[in-house]
């Protein structure tokens, strides 16, 4: 294709960001998905049923990620006192340490971008992605009725 489409640019950029984060995470014997999960778990614990939707992750992928995190002693699972069928995911001291490291890396990425982009450019980017997300949520891209 002579011109890059918006979806191509989004996909290529996300793949580059994902690769960058995975390379950095591998230095600490982890993955981007584990780091993202650590950042998605509240310091006081998070119900497992909220993690998937918060992360945009499928149940099977989330289950694998949580299992890996439990094996690495980053999290513990406790019964949800408000819902006996549910589980609360809590960070261990090591998990909290890795969460702080993950947060540091995300902030470094954002700070670096802010040095190369104006506030207006960042706001425009955020606006464009919000519009794309809303069009997808509202199913206004491939409406078969038109």
C-alpha atoms as a PDB file:
ATOM      1  CA  UNK A   1       0.000   0.000   0.000  1.00  0.00           C
ATOM      2  CA  UNK A   2       1.326   3.416  -0.935  1.00  0.00           C
ATOM      3  CA  UNK A   3      -0.388   5.141   1.990  1.00  0.00           C
ATOM      4  CA  UNK A   4      -0.448   3.820   5.498  1.00  0.00           C
ATOM      5  CA  UNK A   5      -3.966   3.353   6.808  1.00  0.00           C
ATOM      6  CA  UNK A   6      -4.948   4.376  10.325  1.00  0.00           C
ATOM      7  CA  UNK A   7      -5.414   0.764  11.426  1.00  0.00           C
ATOM      8  CA  UNK A   8      -1.997  -0.202   9.991  1.00  0.00           C
ATOM      9  CA  UNK A   9      -0.367   2.655  11.904  1.00  0.00           C
ATOM     10  CA  UNK A  10      -2.157   1.708  15.130  1.00  0.00           C
ATOM     11  CA  UNK A  11      -1.257  -1.963  14.780  1.00  0.00           C
ATOM     12  CA  UNK A  12       2.390  -1.339  13.868  1.00  0.00           C
ATOM     13  CA  UNK A  13       2.808   1.178  16.685  1.00  0.00           C
ATOM     14  CA  UNK A  14       1.182  -1.107  19.271  1.00  0.00           C
ATOM     15  CA  UNK A  15       3.384  -4.005  18.142  1.00  0.00           C
ATOM     16  CA  UNK A  16       6.471  -1.811  18.544  1.00  0.00           C
ATOM     17  CA  UNK A  17       5.351  -0.639  22.007  1.00  0.00           C
ATOM     18  CA  UNK A  18       4.523  -4.210  23.021  1.00  0.00           C
ATOM     19  CA  UNK A  19       7.898  -5.467  21.792  1.00  0.00           C
ATOM     20  CA  UNK A  20       9.675  -2.622  23.657  1.00  0.00           C
ATOM     21  CA  UNK A  21       7.861  -3.400  26.920  1.00  0.00           C
ATOM     22  CA  UNK A  22       8.433  -7.151  26.567  1.00  0.00           C
ATOM     23  CA  UNK A  23      12.153  -6.594  25.954  1.00  0.00           C
ATOM     24  CA  UNK A  24      12.344  -4.415  29.072  1.00  0.00           C
ATOM     25  CA  UNK A  25      10.225  -6.857  31.120  1.00  0.00           C
ATOM     26  CA  UNK A  26      12.440  -9.782  30.094  1.00  0.00           C
ATOM     27  CA  UNK A  27      15.353  -8.077  31.899  1.00  0.00           C
ATOM     28  CA  UNK A  28      13.368  -8.699  35.085  1.00  0.00           C
ATOM     29  CA  UNK A  29      12.249 -12.224  34.163  1.00  0.00           C
ATOM     30  CA  UNK A  30       8.677 -11.206  33.400  1.00  0.00           C
ATOM     31  CA  UNK A  31       6.404 -10.141  30.548  1.00  0.00           C
ATOM     32  CA  UNK A  32       4.430  -7.090  29.563  1.00  0.00           C
ATOM     33  CA  UNK A  33       1.154  -8.870  30.351  1.00  0.00           C
ATOM     34  CA  UNK A  34       2.348  -9.638  33.890  1.00  0.00           C
ATOM     35  CA  UNK A  35       3.496  -6.033  34.347  1.00  0.00           C
ATOM     36  CA  UNK A  36       0.170  -4.758  33.019  1.00  0.00           C
ATOM     37  CA  UNK A  37      -1.688  -7.064  35.404  1.00  0.00           C
ATOM     38  CA  UNK A  38       0.419  -5.808  38.328  1.00  0.00           C
ATOM     39  CA  UNK A  39      -0.543  -2.240  37.429  1.00  0.00           C
ATOM     40  CA  UNK A  40      -4.210  -3.235  37.203  1.00  0.00           C
ATOM     41  CA  UNK A  41      -4.333  -4.748  40.690  1.00  0.00           C
ATOM     42  CA  UNK A  42      -5.248  -2.253  43.384  1.00  0.00           C
ATOM     43  CA  UNK A  43      -2.898  -2.132  46.349  1.00  0.00           C
ATOM     44  CA  UNK A  44      -5.779  -3.361  48.548  1.00  0.00           C
ATOM     45  CA  UNK A  45      -6.679  -6.153  46.141  1.00  0.00           C
ATOM     46  CA  UNK A  46      -8.928  -6.465  43.116  1.00  0.00           C
ATOM     47  CA  UNK A  47     -11.737  -8.934  42.424  1.00  0.00           C
ATOM     48  CA  UNK A  48     -10.591 -11.312  39.697  1.00  0.00           C
ATOM     49  CA  UNK A  49     -13.818 -10.657  37.787  1.00  0.00           C
ATOM     50  CA  UNK A  50     -12.806  -6.999  37.310  1.00  0.00           C
ATOM     51  CA  UNK A  51      -9.276  -7.692  36.080  1.00  0.00           C
ATOM     52  CA  UNK A  52     -10.189  -9.105  32.654  1.00  0.00           C
ATOM     53  CA  UNK A  53     -12.476  -6.232  31.633  1.00  0.00           C
ATOM     54  CA  UNK A  54     -10.075  -3.635  33.099  1.00  0.00           C
ATOM     55  CA  UNK A  55      -7.219  -5.068  31.061  1.00  0.00           C
ATOM     56  CA  UNK A  56      -9.170  -5.939  27.930  1.00  0.00           C
ATOM     57  CA  UNK A  57      -7.900  -9.491  28.283  1.00  0.00           C
ATOM     58  CA  UNK A  58      -9.704 -12.734  27.480  1.00  0.00           C
ATOM     59  CA  UNK A  59     -10.427 -15.065  30.405  1.00  0.00           C
ATOM     60  CA  UNK A  60      -8.035 -17.812  29.236  1.00  0.00           C
ATOM     61  CA  UNK A  61      -5.137 -15.374  28.786  1.00  0.00           C
ATOM     62  CA  UNK A  62      -5.864 -13.785  32.149  1.00  0.00           C
ATOM     63  CA  UNK A  63      -5.989 -17.195  33.840  1.00  0.00           C
ATOM     64  CA  UNK A  64      -2.563 -18.085  32.385  1.00  0.00           C
ATOM     65  CA  UNK A  65      -1.128 -14.719  33.433  1.00  0.00           C
ATOM     66  CA  UNK A  66      -2.490 -15.007  36.982  1.00  0.00           C
ATOM     67  CA  UNK A  67      -1.186 -18.569  37.272  1.00  0.00           C
ATOM     68  CA  UNK A  68       2.275 -17.389  36.204  1.00  0.00           C
ATOM     69  CA  UNK A  69       2.078 -14.520  38.706  1.00  0.00           C
ATOM     70  CA  UNK A  70       1.070 -16.860  41.510  1.00  0.00           C
ATOM     71  CA  UNK A  71       3.940 -19.246  40.654  1.00  0.00           C
ATOM     72  CA  UNK A  72       6.366 -16.312  40.805  1.00  0.00           C
ATOM     73  CA  UNK A  73       4.841 -15.320  44.170  1.00  0.00           C
ATOM     74  CA  UNK A  74       3.726 -11.909  42.893  1.00  0.00           C
ATOM     75  CA  UNK A  75       0.094 -12.383  43.954  1.00  0.00           C
ATOM     76  CA  UNK A  76      -2.086 -14.314  46.329  1.00  0.00           C
ATOM     77  CA  UNK A  77      -5.724 -15.249  45.894  1.00  0.00           C
ATOM     78  CA  UNK A  78      -8.206 -14.838  48.715  1.00  0.00           C
ATOM     79  CA  UNK A  79     -11.906 -15.598  48.900  1.00  0.00           C
ATOM     80  CA  UNK A  80     -14.030 -12.567  48.198  1.00  0.00           C
ATOM     81  CA  UNK A  81     -15.896 -11.815  51.458  1.00  0.00           C
ATOM     82  CA  UNK A  82     -18.661 -10.072  49.471  1.00  0.00           C
ATOM     83  CA  UNK A  83     -19.080 -12.929  46.978  1.00  0.00           C
ATOM     84  CA  UNK A  84     -18.188 -16.444  48.118  1.00  0.00           C
ATOM     85  CA  UNK A  85     -17.774 -17.606  44.522  1.00  0.00           C
ATOM     86  CA  UNK A  86     -15.256 -14.881  43.689  1.00  0.00           C
ATOM     87  CA  UNK A  87     -11.603 -14.328  44.397  1.00  0.00           C
ATOM     88  CA  UNK A  88      -9.670 -11.219  45.398  1.00  0.00           C
ATOM     89  CA  UNK A  89      -6.233 -10.906  43.827  1.00  0.00           C
ATOM     90  CA  UNK A  90      -3.712  -9.291  46.178  1.00  0.00           C
ATOM     91  CA  UNK A  91      -0.129  -8.281  45.613  1.00  0.00           C
ATOM     92  CA  UNK A  92       2.605  -9.864  47.700  1.00  0.00           C
ATOM     93  CA  UNK A  93       5.505  -7.679  48.863  1.00  0.00           C
ATOM     94  CA  UNK A  94       7.435  -8.902  45.792  1.00  0.00           C
ATOM     95  CA  UNK A  95       4.415  -8.162  43.608  1.00  0.00           C
ATOM     96  CA  UNK A  96       4.213  -4.652  45.016  1.00  0.00           C
ATOM     97  CA  UNK A  97       7.925  -4.164  44.328  1.00  0.00           C
ATOM     98  CA  UNK A  98       7.479  -5.356  40.715  1.00  0.00           C
ATOM     99  CA  UNK A  99       4.358  -3.175  40.389  1.00  0.00           C
ATOM    100  CA  UNK A 100       6.386  -0.115  41.391  1.00  0.00           C
ATOM    101  CA  UNK A 101       9.075  -1.052  38.863  1.00  0.00           C
ATOM    102  CA  UNK A 102       6.418  -1.453  36.151  1.00  0.00           C
ATOM    103  CA  UNK A 103       4.932   1.925  37.035  1.00  0.00           C
ATOM    104  CA  UNK A 104       8.391   3.494  36.819  1.00  0.00           C
ATOM    105  CA  UNK A 105       8.854   2.083  33.289  1.00  0.00           C
ATOM    106  CA  UNK A 106       5.432   3.300  32.112  1.00  0.00           C
ATOM    107  CA  UNK A 107       6.092   6.771  33.498  1.00  0.00           C
ATOM    108  CA  UNK A 108       9.509   6.812  31.790  1.00  0.00           C
ATOM    109  CA  UNK A 109       7.838   5.982  28.459  1.00  0.00           C
ATOM    110  CA  UNK A 110       5.277   8.758  28.955  1.00  0.00           C
ATOM    111  CA  UNK A 111       7.907  11.294  30.067  1.00  0.00           C
ATOM    112  CA  UNK A 112      10.010  10.514  26.999  1.00  0.00           C
ATOM    113  CA  UNK A 113       7.025  11.041  24.700  1.00  0.00           C
ATOM    114  CA  UNK A 114       6.218  14.337  26.438  1.00  0.00           C
ATOM    115  CA  UNK A 115       9.741  15.545  25.617  1.00  0.00           C
ATOM    116  CA  UNK A 116       9.116  14.899  21.906  1.00  0.00           C
ATOM    117  CA  UNK A 117       5.467  15.910  21.552  1.00  0.00           C
ATOM    118  CA  UNK A 118       3.578  19.048  22.427  1.00  0.00           C
ATOM    119  CA  UNK A 119       0.675  18.943  24.855  1.00  0.00           C
ATOM    120  CA  UNK A 120      -1.622  19.682  21.910  1.00  0.00           C
ATOM    121  CA  UNK A 121      -0.231  16.717  19.935  1.00  0.00           C
ATOM    122  CA  UNK A 122      -0.741  14.406  22.898  1.00  0.00           C
ATOM    123  CA  UNK A 123      -4.291  15.693  23.452  1.00  0.00           C
ATOM    124  CA  UNK A 124      -5.058  15.219  19.740  1.00  0.00           C
ATOM    125  CA  UNK A 125      -3.727  11.660  19.869  1.00  0.00           C
ATOM    126  CA  UNK A 126      -5.852  10.873  22.918  1.00  0.00           C
ATOM    127  CA  UNK A 127      -8.901  12.409  21.270  1.00  0.00           C
ATOM    128  CA  UNK A 128      -8.403  10.359  18.085  1.00  0.00           C
ATOM    129  CA  UNK A 129      -8.050   7.103  20.035  1.00  0.00           C
ATOM    130  CA  UNK A 130     -11.143   7.923  22.116  1.00  0.00           C
ATOM    131  CA  UNK A 131     -13.154   8.497  18.923  1.00  0.00           C
ATOM    132  CA  UNK A 132     -11.912   5.206  17.451  1.00  0.00           C
ATOM    133  CA  UNK A 133     -12.798   3.339  20.648  1.00  0.00           C
ATOM    134  CA  UNK A 134     -16.250   4.912  20.844  1.00  0.00           C
ATOM    135  CA  UNK A 135     -16.999   4.084  17.185  1.00  0.00           C
ATOM    136  CA  UNK A 136     -16.031   0.479  17.872  1.00  0.00           C
ATOM    137  CA  UNK A 137     -18.054   0.293  21.113  1.00  0.00           C
ATOM    138  CA  UNK A 138     -21.071   1.781  19.347  1.00  0.00           C
ATOM    139  CA  UNK A 139     -20.556  -0.667  16.449  1.00  0.00           C
ATOM    140  CA  UNK A 140     -20.464   2.237  13.999  1.00  0.00           C
ATOM    141  CA  UNK A 141     -17.688   0.880  11.792  1.00  0.00           C
ATOM    142  CA  UNK A 142     -19.192  -2.165  10.112  1.00  0.00           C
ATOM    143  CA  UNK A 143     -22.899  -1.437  10.472  1.00  0.00           C
ATOM    144  CA  UNK A 144     -24.523  -3.961   8.149  1.00  0.00           C
ATOM    145  CA  UNK A 145     -27.754  -1.965   8.047  1.00  0.00           C
ATOM    146  CA  UNK A 146     -26.242   0.700   5.789  1.00  0.00           C
END
